[in-house]
């Protein structure tokens, strides 16, 4: 991890859950981290906690609506002008709406597609360009996916969400192929690696991590009008903590992802 000190990582959806855990872990290892979300209050609190803890890295909150391409481009422009560019892009942001295929709202479908698929793709493109234009020999693109991107869940409210996560699986593999076809020194990896391997390769990695059920506020946002149903989501499942993502900096094996 020493080689990544003072390098810059972008973490989308850093206001809570896995995104916040990833941001904290990277700051602990001495990286400069831009943590973005639509609201940055929680990220500001996390940044203060990291500073008080004496972590060698820095967490910089950035307000960005990932459903808006202009916001994303503005963020990358700001990172370019203030910090040269992005070295690691962790596409973590994602959302679900309880809109089924037979009766769901078009607006709910669009919300999921815009963040889970389009924002991820735009951030990937801009991060790649940032690495290439600076002639950087290494870098990472890591997509936080879901097991719903590999098997369709039985709950009807999750079917469209699952479709967006299947898209992430396809996009990660497609990115790997495009990088290979471009015959650049940048290469992509499409199979699971341990955390130590992810942050030690001398190349641009396209990596897709697919957690199972993780203890975050995800279900409560999905069922925002029915907190009891949200709580019940986790009652009969083996749930992992968000901090399981700390395997990224501790070099442990795959924690059930």
PDB file of C-alpha atoms in Angstrom:
ATOM      1  CA  UNK A   1       0.000   0.000   0.000  1.00  0.00           C
ATOM      2  CA  UNK A   2       2.966   2.333   0.455  1.00  0.00           C
ATOM      3  CA  UNK A   3       3.129   3.032  -3.273  1.00  0.00           C
ATOM      4  CA  UNK A   4      -0.402   4.478  -3.162  1.00  0.00           C
ATOM      5  CA  UNK A   5       0.332   7.102  -0.516  1.00  0.00           C
ATOM      6  CA  UNK A   6      -0.659  10.599  -1.640  1.00  0.00           C
ATOM      7  CA  UNK A   7      -2.395   9.203  -4.741  1.00  0.00           C
ATOM      8  CA  UNK A   8      -5.999  10.231  -5.346  1.00  0.00           C
ATOM      9  CA  UNK A   9      -9.016   7.951  -5.159  1.00  0.00           C
ATOM     10  CA  UNK A  10     -12.579   8.889  -6.055  1.00  0.00           C
ATOM     11  CA  UNK A  11     -15.288   7.045  -4.104  1.00  0.00           C
ATOM     12  CA  UNK A  12     -18.864   7.578  -5.228  1.00  0.00           C
ATOM     13  CA  UNK A  13     -21.692   7.191  -2.738  1.00  0.00           C
ATOM     14  CA  UNK A  14     -19.312   7.869   0.156  1.00  0.00           C
ATOM     15  CA  UNK A  15     -21.939   9.233   2.542  1.00  0.00           C
ATOM     16  CA  UNK A  16     -22.663   5.881   4.170  1.00  0.00           C
ATOM     17  CA  UNK A  17     -22.444   2.099   4.074  1.00  0.00           C
ATOM     18  CA  UNK A  18     -19.789   0.486   1.915  1.00  0.00           C
ATOM     19  CA  UNK A  19     -18.740   3.803   0.362  1.00  0.00           C
ATOM     20  CA  UNK A  20     -17.951   5.353   3.738  1.00  0.00           C
ATOM     21  CA  UNK A  21     -16.088   2.229   4.846  1.00  0.00           C
ATOM     22  CA  UNK A  22     -13.998   2.265   1.658  1.00  0.00           C
ATOM     23  CA  UNK A  23     -13.205   5.964   2.033  1.00  0.00           C
ATOM     24  CA  UNK A  24     -12.107   5.494   5.642  1.00  0.00           C
ATOM     25  CA  UNK A  25      -9.934   2.484   4.770  1.00  0.00           C
ATOM     26  CA  UNK A  26      -8.123   4.362   2.008  1.00  0.00           C
ATOM     27  CA  UNK A  27      -7.542   7.451   4.157  1.00  0.00           C
ATOM     28  CA  UNK A  28      -6.060   5.169   6.811  1.00  0.00           C
ATOM     29  CA  UNK A  29      -3.530   4.062   4.217  1.00  0.00           C
ATOM     30  CA  UNK A  30      -2.477   7.594   3.329  1.00  0.00           C
ATOM     31  CA  UNK A  31      -4.458   8.239   0.163  1.00  0.00           C
ATOM     32  CA  UNK A  32      -6.174  11.453  -0.800  1.00  0.00           C
ATOM     33  CA  UNK A  33      -9.832  10.540  -1.197  1.00  0.00           C
ATOM     34  CA  UNK A  34     -12.577  12.523  -2.886  1.00  0.00           C
ATOM     35  CA  UNK A  35     -15.808  11.214  -1.437  1.00  0.00           C
ATOM     36  CA  UNK A  36     -18.887  12.301  -3.348  1.00  0.00           C
ATOM     37  CA  UNK A  37     -22.634  12.110  -2.782  1.00  0.00           C
ATOM     38  CA  UNK A  38     -25.709  14.269  -3.281  1.00  0.00           C
ATOM     39  CA  UNK A  39     -25.488  15.365   0.355  1.00  0.00           C
ATOM     40  CA  UNK A  40     -22.109  15.632   2.022  1.00  0.00           C
ATOM     41  CA  UNK A  41     -22.956  16.165   5.700  1.00  0.00           C
ATOM     42  CA  UNK A  42     -22.038  12.582   6.624  1.00  0.00           C
ATOM     43  CA  UNK A  43     -18.855  12.753   4.553  1.00  0.00           C
ATOM     44  CA  UNK A  44     -17.837  15.964   6.300  1.00  0.00           C
ATOM     45  CA  UNK A  45     -18.319  14.232   9.650  1.00  0.00           C
ATOM     46  CA  UNK A  46     -16.270  11.252   8.481  1.00  0.00           C
ATOM     47  CA  UNK A  47     -13.519  13.588   7.235  1.00  0.00           C
ATOM     48  CA  UNK A  48     -13.372  15.225  10.653  1.00  0.00           C
ATOM     49  CA  UNK A  49     -13.205  11.803  12.343  1.00  0.00           C
ATOM     50  CA  UNK A  50     -10.338  10.724  10.078  1.00  0.00           C
ATOM     51  CA  UNK A  51      -8.449  13.919  10.802  1.00  0.00           C
ATOM     52  CA  UNK A  52      -8.982  13.579  14.576  1.00  0.00           C
ATOM     53  CA  UNK A  53      -7.776   9.974  14.398  1.00  0.00           C
ATOM     54  CA  UNK A  54      -4.548  11.166  12.823  1.00  0.00           C
ATOM     55  CA  UNK A  55      -4.891   9.106   9.657  1.00  0.00           C
ATOM     56  CA  UNK A  56      -2.153  10.003   7.149  1.00  0.00           C
ATOM     57  CA  UNK A  57      -4.558  10.495   4.249  1.00  0.00           C
ATOM     58  CA  UNK A  58      -7.194  13.128   3.606  1.00  0.00           C
ATOM     59  CA  UNK A  59     -10.911  12.815   2.868  1.00  0.00           C
ATOM     60  CA  UNK A  60     -12.311  15.626   0.738  1.00  0.00           C
ATOM     61  CA  UNK A  61     -16.133  15.790   0.535  1.00  0.00           C
ATOM     62  CA  UNK A  62     -17.606  16.749  -2.829  1.00  0.00           C
ATOM     63  CA  UNK A  63     -21.288  17.355  -3.500  1.00  0.00           C
ATOM     64  CA  UNK A  64     -22.274  15.654  -6.751  1.00  0.00           C
ATOM     65  CA  UNK A  65     -25.621  14.484  -8.124  1.00  0.00           C
ATOM     66  CA  UNK A  66     -24.570  11.374 -10.021  1.00  0.00           C
ATOM     67  CA  UNK A  67     -27.823  11.369 -11.974  1.00  0.00           C
ATOM     68  CA  UNK A  68     -26.629  14.585 -13.636  1.00  0.00           C
ATOM     69  CA  UNK A  69     -23.792  14.231 -16.165  1.00  0.00           C
ATOM     70  CA  UNK A  70     -22.854  17.906 -15.867  1.00  0.00           C
ATOM     71  CA  UNK A  71     -22.297  17.422 -12.130  1.00  0.00           C
ATOM     72  CA  UNK A  72     -20.033  14.447 -12.786  1.00  0.00           C
ATOM     73  CA  UNK A  73     -18.002  16.257 -15.441  1.00  0.00           C
ATOM     74  CA  UNK A  74     -17.679  19.293 -13.179  1.00  0.00           C
ATOM     75  CA  UNK A  75     -16.367  17.062 -10.388  1.00  0.00           C
ATOM     76  CA  UNK A  76     -13.718  15.480 -12.599  1.00  0.00           C
ATOM     77  CA  UNK A  77     -12.737  18.930 -13.864  1.00  0.00           C
ATOM     78  CA  UNK A  78     -12.323  20.170 -10.294  1.00  0.00           C
ATOM     79  CA  UNK A  79     -10.218  17.132  -9.369  1.00  0.00           C
ATOM     80  CA  UNK A  80      -8.086  17.694 -12.456  1.00  0.00           C
ATOM     81  CA  UNK A  81      -7.445  21.349 -11.668  1.00  0.00           C
ATOM     82  CA  UNK A  82      -6.853  20.880  -7.936  1.00  0.00           C
ATOM     83  CA  UNK A  83      -5.180  17.470  -7.738  1.00  0.00           C
ATOM     84  CA  UNK A  84      -3.993  16.602 -11.294  1.00  0.00           C
ATOM     85  CA  UNK A  85      -6.435  13.748 -11.709  1.00  0.00           C
ATOM     86  CA  UNK A  86      -7.976  10.485 -10.499  1.00  0.00           C
ATOM     87  CA  UNK A  87      -5.776   7.428  -9.962  1.00  0.00           C
ATOM     88  CA  UNK A  88      -8.382   5.096  -8.462  1.00  0.00           C
ATOM     89  CA  UNK A  89     -12.099   5.220  -9.243  1.00  0.00           C
ATOM     90  CA  UNK A  90     -14.380   3.196  -7.007  1.00  0.00           C
ATOM     91  CA  UNK A  91     -17.878   3.144  -8.475  1.00  0.00           C
ATOM     92  CA  UNK A  92     -19.825   2.383  -5.329  1.00  0.00           C
ATOM     93  CA  UNK A  93     -22.957   4.554  -5.611  1.00  0.00           C
ATOM     94  CA  UNK A  94     -26.165   2.687  -6.316  1.00  0.00           C
ATOM     95  CA  UNK A  95     -29.817   2.899  -5.462  1.00  0.00           C
ATOM     96  CA  UNK A  96     -32.999   0.882  -5.627  1.00  0.00           C
ATOM     97  CA  UNK A  97     -36.613   1.857  -5.927  1.00  0.00           C
ATOM     98  CA  UNK A  98     -39.509  -0.509  -5.101  1.00  0.00           C
ATOM     99  CA  UNK A  99     -40.801  -0.396  -8.679  1.00  0.00           C
ATOM    100  CA  UNK A 100     -41.784  -3.788 -10.064  1.00  0.00           C
ATOM    101  CA  UNK A 101     -41.701  -4.689 -13.743  1.00  0.00           C
ATOM    102  CA  UNK A 102     -45.488  -4.978 -14.029  1.00  0.00           C
ATOM    103  CA  UNK A 103     -46.556  -1.887 -12.111  1.00  0.00           C
ATOM    104  CA  UNK A 104     -43.428   0.161 -11.439  1.00  0.00           C
ATOM    105  CA  UNK A 105     -43.097   3.828 -12.299  1.00  0.00           C
ATOM    106  CA  UNK A 106     -40.955   4.945 -15.212  1.00  0.00           C
ATOM    107  CA  UNK A 107     -39.394   7.613 -13.001  1.00  0.00           C
ATOM    108  CA  UNK A 108     -38.256   4.944 -10.518  1.00  0.00           C
ATOM    109  CA  UNK A 109     -36.715   2.881 -13.314  1.00  0.00           C
ATOM    110  CA  UNK A 110     -34.928   5.936 -14.646  1.00  0.00           C
ATOM    111  CA  UNK A 111     -33.548   6.805 -11.203  1.00  0.00           C
ATOM    112  CA  UNK A 112     -31.980   3.356 -10.890  1.00  0.00           C
ATOM    113  CA  UNK A 113     -30.646   3.277 -14.441  1.00  0.00           C
ATOM    114  CA  UNK A 114     -29.180   6.781 -14.265  1.00  0.00           C
ATOM    115  CA  UNK A 115     -27.153   6.099 -11.117  1.00  0.00           C
ATOM    116  CA  UNK A 116     -26.436   2.369 -11.296  1.00  0.00           C
ATOM    117  CA  UNK A 117     -25.539   2.224 -14.993  1.00  0.00           C
ATOM    118  CA  UNK A 118     -25.012   5.638 -16.620  1.00  0.00           C
ATOM    119  CA  UNK A 119     -23.186   7.337 -13.732  1.00  0.00           C
ATOM    120  CA  UNK A 120     -20.908   4.320 -13.340  1.00  0.00           C
ATOM    121  CA  UNK A 121     -20.145   4.409 -17.065  1.00  0.00           C
ATOM    122  CA  UNK A 122     -19.478   8.154 -17.118  1.00  0.00           C
ATOM    123  CA  UNK A 123     -17.182   7.959 -14.092  1.00  0.00           C
ATOM    124  CA  UNK A 124     -15.345   5.017 -15.673  1.00  0.00           C
ATOM    125  CA  UNK A 125     -14.826   6.922 -18.910  1.00  0.00           C
ATOM    126  CA  UNK A 126     -13.612  10.076 -17.181  1.00  0.00           C
ATOM    127  CA  UNK A 127     -11.301   8.167 -14.824  1.00  0.00           C
ATOM    128  CA  UNK A 128      -9.779   6.307 -17.768  1.00  0.00           C
ATOM    129  CA  UNK A 129      -9.201   9.562 -19.638  1.00  0.00           C
ATOM    130  CA  UNK A 130      -7.653  11.084 -16.510  1.00  0.00           C
ATOM    131  CA  UNK A 131      -5.159   8.240 -16.245  1.00  0.00           C
ATOM    132  CA  UNK A 132      -4.313   8.204 -19.955  1.00  0.00           C
ATOM    133  CA  UNK A 133      -3.884  11.958 -20.407  1.00  0.00           C
ATOM    134  CA  UNK A 134      -1.315  12.004 -17.585  1.00  0.00           C
ATOM    135  CA  UNK A 135       0.466   8.932 -18.980  1.00  0.00           C
ATOM    136  CA  UNK A 136       0.097   7.212 -15.631  1.00  0.00           C
ATOM    137  CA  UNK A 137       1.302   3.591 -15.744  1.00  0.00           C
ATOM    138  CA  UNK A 138      -1.077   2.305 -13.144  1.00  0.00           C
ATOM    139  CA  UNK A 139      -4.534   2.936 -11.772  1.00  0.00           C
ATOM    140  CA  UNK A 140      -7.722   1.146 -10.807  1.00  0.00           C
ATOM    141  CA  UNK A 141     -11.368   1.126 -11.721  1.00  0.00           C
ATOM    142  CA  UNK A 142     -13.311  -0.912  -9.182  1.00  0.00           C
ATOM    143  CA  UNK A 143     -17.039  -1.484  -9.570  1.00  0.00           C
ATOM    144  CA  UNK A 144     -18.981  -2.359  -6.435  1.00  0.00           C
ATOM    145  CA  UNK A 145     -21.674  -4.606  -7.855  1.00  0.00           C
ATOM    146  CA  UNK A 146     -24.089  -7.000  -6.138  1.00  0.00           C
ATOM    147  CA  UNK A 147     -24.973 -10.668  -6.120  1.00  0.00           C
ATOM    148  CA  UNK A 148     -28.168  -9.405  -7.752  1.00  0.00           C
ATOM    149  CA  UNK A 149     -25.968  -8.811 -10.772  1.00  0.00           C
ATOM    150  CA  UNK A 150     -25.402 -12.555 -11.066  1.00  0.00           C
ATOM    151  CA  UNK A 151     -28.742 -14.041 -10.036  1.00  0.00           C
ATOM    152  CA  UNK A 152     -32.217 -12.530 -10.090  1.00  0.00           C
ATOM    153  CA  UNK A 153     -33.737 -12.271  -6.585  1.00  0.00           C
ATOM    154  CA  UNK A 154     -37.228 -13.589  -5.956  1.00  0.00           C
ATOM    155  CA  UNK A 155     -38.563 -10.280  -4.600  1.00  0.00           C
ATOM    156  CA  UNK A 156     -40.445  -8.456  -7.375  1.00  0.00           C
ATOM    157  CA  UNK A 157     -39.408  -5.033  -6.037  1.00  0.00           C
ATOM    158  CA  UNK A 158     -35.777  -5.914  -6.794  1.00  0.00           C
ATOM    159  CA  UNK A 159     -36.151  -7.084 -10.397  1.00  0.00           C
ATOM    160  CA  UNK A 160     -35.382  -3.823 -12.174  1.00  0.00           C
ATOM    161  CA  UNK A 161     -32.573  -3.133  -9.706  1.00  0.00           C
ATOM    162  CA  UNK A 162     -31.189  -6.580 -10.518  1.00  0.00           C
ATOM    163  CA  UNK A 163     -31.249  -5.726 -14.216  1.00  0.00           C
ATOM    164  CA  UNK A 164     -29.083  -2.662 -13.589  1.00  0.00           C
ATOM    165  CA  UNK A 165     -26.608  -4.800 -11.653  1.00  0.00           C
ATOM    166  CA  UNK A 166     -26.468  -7.351 -14.463  1.00  0.00           C
ATOM    167  CA  UNK A 167     -25.535  -4.372 -16.627  1.00  0.00           C
ATOM    168  CA  UNK A 168     -22.634  -3.609 -14.271  1.00  0.00           C
ATOM    169  CA  UNK A 169     -21.396  -7.178 -14.704  1.00  0.00           C
ATOM    170  CA  UNK A 170     -21.512  -6.798 -18.489  1.00  0.00           C
ATOM    171  CA  UNK A 171     -19.937  -3.336 -18.411  1.00  0.00           C
ATOM    172  CA  UNK A 172     -16.993  -4.566 -16.351  1.00  0.00           C
ATOM    173  CA  UNK A 173     -16.293  -7.390 -18.775  1.00  0.00           C
ATOM    174  CA  UNK A 174     -16.772  -5.049 -21.742  1.00  0.00           C
ATOM    175  CA  UNK A 175     -14.288  -2.604 -20.252  1.00  0.00           C
ATOM    176  CA  UNK A 176     -11.737  -5.362 -19.876  1.00  0.00           C
ATOM    177  CA  UNK A 177     -12.157  -6.267 -23.554  1.00  0.00           C
ATOM    178  CA  UNK A 178     -11.925  -2.663 -24.758  1.00  0.00           C
ATOM    179  CA  UNK A 179      -8.740  -2.045 -22.810  1.00  0.00           C
ATOM    180  CA  UNK A 180      -7.240  -5.157 -24.352  1.00  0.00           C
ATOM    181  CA  UNK A 181      -8.322  -4.174 -27.867  1.00  0.00           C
ATOM    182  CA  UNK A 182      -6.794  -0.710 -27.410  1.00  0.00           C
ATOM    183  CA  UNK A 183      -3.398  -2.433 -27.056  1.00  0.00           C
ATOM    184  CA  UNK A 184      -2.370  -0.114 -24.261  1.00  0.00           C
ATOM    185  CA  UNK A 185      -0.292  -0.847 -21.190  1.00  0.00           C
ATOM    186  CA  UNK A 186      -3.556  -0.563 -19.281  1.00  0.00           C
ATOM    187  CA  UNK A 187      -5.185  -3.908 -18.714  1.00  0.00           C
ATOM    188  CA  UNK A 188      -8.346  -5.046 -17.043  1.00  0.00           C
ATOM    189  CA  UNK A 189      -9.075  -7.915 -14.694  1.00  0.00           C
ATOM    190  CA  UNK A 190     -12.543  -9.391 -14.638  1.00  0.00           C
ATOM    191  CA  UNK A 191     -12.240 -12.024 -11.930  1.00  0.00           C
ATOM    192  CA  UNK A 192     -12.305 -11.606  -8.113  1.00  0.00           C
ATOM    193  CA  UNK A 193      -9.031 -10.727  -6.445  1.00  0.00           C
ATOM    194  CA  UNK A 194      -8.061 -10.305  -2.818  1.00  0.00           C
ATOM    195  CA  UNK A 195      -7.741  -6.778  -1.510  1.00  0.00           C
ATOM    196  CA  UNK A 196      -3.948  -6.965  -1.440  1.00  0.00           C
ATOM    197  CA  UNK A 197      -3.879  -7.935  -5.131  1.00  0.00           C
ATOM    198  CA  UNK A 198      -6.342  -5.204  -6.102  1.00  0.00           C
ATOM    199  CA  UNK A 199      -4.065  -2.457  -4.840  1.00  0.00           C
ATOM    200  CA  UNK A 200      -0.731  -3.942  -5.865  1.00  0.00           C
ATOM    201  CA  UNK A 201      -1.029  -4.532  -9.636  1.00  0.00           C
ATOM    202  CA  UNK A 202       0.964  -2.251 -11.939  1.00  0.00           C
ATOM    203  CA  UNK A 203      -1.908  -1.664 -14.327  1.00  0.00           C
ATOM    204  CA  UNK A 204      -5.347  -0.184 -14.640  1.00  0.00           C
ATOM    205  CA  UNK A 205      -7.699  -2.818 -13.292  1.00  0.00           C
ATOM    206  CA  UNK A 206     -11.359  -3.091 -14.132  1.00  0.00           C
ATOM    207  CA  UNK A 207     -12.616  -5.023 -11.144  1.00  0.00           C
ATOM    208  CA  UNK A 208     -16.144  -5.930 -10.166  1.00  0.00           C
ATOM    209  CA  UNK A 209     -16.842  -6.762  -6.513  1.00  0.00           C
ATOM    210  CA  UNK A 210     -20.235  -8.285  -5.802  1.00  0.00           C
ATOM    211  CA  UNK A 211     -21.247  -8.322  -2.130  1.00  0.00           C
ATOM    212  CA  UNK A 212     -24.134 -10.297  -0.763  1.00  0.00           C
ATOM    213  CA  UNK A 213     -26.323  -8.631   1.867  1.00  0.00           C
ATOM    214  CA  UNK A 214     -24.339  -5.968   3.730  1.00  0.00           C
ATOM    215  CA  UNK A 215     -25.519  -4.071   6.792  1.00  0.00           C
ATOM    216  CA  UNK A 216     -26.226  -0.582   5.406  1.00  0.00           C
ATOM    217  CA  UNK A 217     -29.246   1.706   5.053  1.00  0.00           C
ATOM    218  CA  UNK A 218     -29.993   0.233   1.619  1.00  0.00           C
ATOM    219  CA  UNK A 219     -33.214  -1.584   2.581  1.00  0.00           C
ATOM    220  CA  UNK A 220     -34.488   1.437   4.490  1.00  0.00           C
ATOM    221  CA  UNK A 221     -34.049   3.590   1.404  1.00  0.00           C
ATOM    222  CA  UNK A 222     -35.693   0.962  -0.787  1.00  0.00           C
ATOM    223  CA  UNK A 223     -38.693   0.665   1.563  1.00  0.00           C
ATOM    224  CA  UNK A 224     -38.614   4.283   2.738  1.00  0.00           C
ATOM    225  CA  UNK A 225     -42.358   4.295   3.396  1.00  0.00           C
ATOM    226  CA  UNK A 226     -42.374   1.002   5.312  1.00  0.00           C
ATOM    227  CA  UNK A 227     -39.527   0.850   7.901  1.00  0.00           C
ATOM    228  CA  UNK A 228     -40.854  -2.396   9.375  1.00  0.00           C
ATOM    229  CA  UNK A 229     -40.558  -4.104   6.016  1.00  0.00           C
ATOM    230  CA  UNK A 230     -37.058  -2.666   5.639  1.00  0.00           C
ATOM    231  CA  UNK A 231     -35.982  -4.034   9.013  1.00  0.00           C
ATOM    232  CA  UNK A 232     -37.487  -7.422   8.176  1.00  0.00           C
ATOM    233  CA  UNK A 233     -35.216  -7.606   5.113  1.00  0.00           C
ATOM    234  CA  UNK A 234     -32.237  -8.346   7.350  1.00  0.00           C
ATOM    235  CA  UNK A 235     -33.923 -10.498  10.005  1.00  0.00           C
ATOM    236  CA  UNK A 236     -33.623 -13.888   8.325  1.00  0.00           C
ATOM    237  CA  UNK A 237     -30.384 -13.370   6.442  1.00  0.00           C
ATOM    238  CA  UNK A 238     -26.712 -13.618   7.277  1.00  0.00           C
ATOM    239  CA  UNK A 239     -25.666  -9.991   7.036  1.00  0.00           C
ATOM    240  CA  UNK A 240     -22.111  -8.694   6.809  1.00  0.00           C
ATOM    241  CA  UNK A 241     -21.003  -5.323   8.199  1.00  0.00           C
ATOM    242  CA  UNK A 242     -20.060  -2.470   5.875  1.00  0.00           C
ATOM    243  CA  UNK A 243     -16.604  -2.620   7.416  1.00  0.00           C
ATOM    244  CA  UNK A 244     -16.065  -5.958   5.681  1.00  0.00           C
ATOM    245  CA  UNK A 245     -14.799  -3.783   2.857  1.00  0.00           C
ATOM    246  CA  UNK A 246     -11.728  -3.164   5.024  1.00  0.00           C
ATOM    247  CA  UNK A 247     -10.289  -6.247   3.344  1.00  0.00           C
ATOM    248  CA  UNK A 248      -9.166  -3.712   0.732  1.00  0.00           C
ATOM    249  CA  UNK A 249      -6.451  -2.434   3.011  1.00  0.00           C
ATOM    250  CA  UNK A 250      -5.885  -5.353   5.320  1.00  0.00           C
ATOM    251  CA  UNK A 251      -5.029  -7.808   2.561  1.00  0.00           C
ATOM    252  CA  UNK A 252      -7.386 -10.503   3.792  1.00  0.00           C
ATOM    253  CA  UNK A 253      -9.175 -12.932   1.559  1.00  0.00           C
ATOM    254  CA  UNK A 254     -12.587 -12.420   0.019  1.00  0.00           C
ATOM    255  CA  UNK A 255     -15.026 -11.723   2.903  1.00  0.00           C
ATOM    256  CA  UNK A 256     -17.991 -13.510   1.421  1.00  0.00           C
ATOM    257  CA  UNK A 257     -18.234 -11.164  -1.589  1.00  0.00           C
TER     258      UNK A 257
END
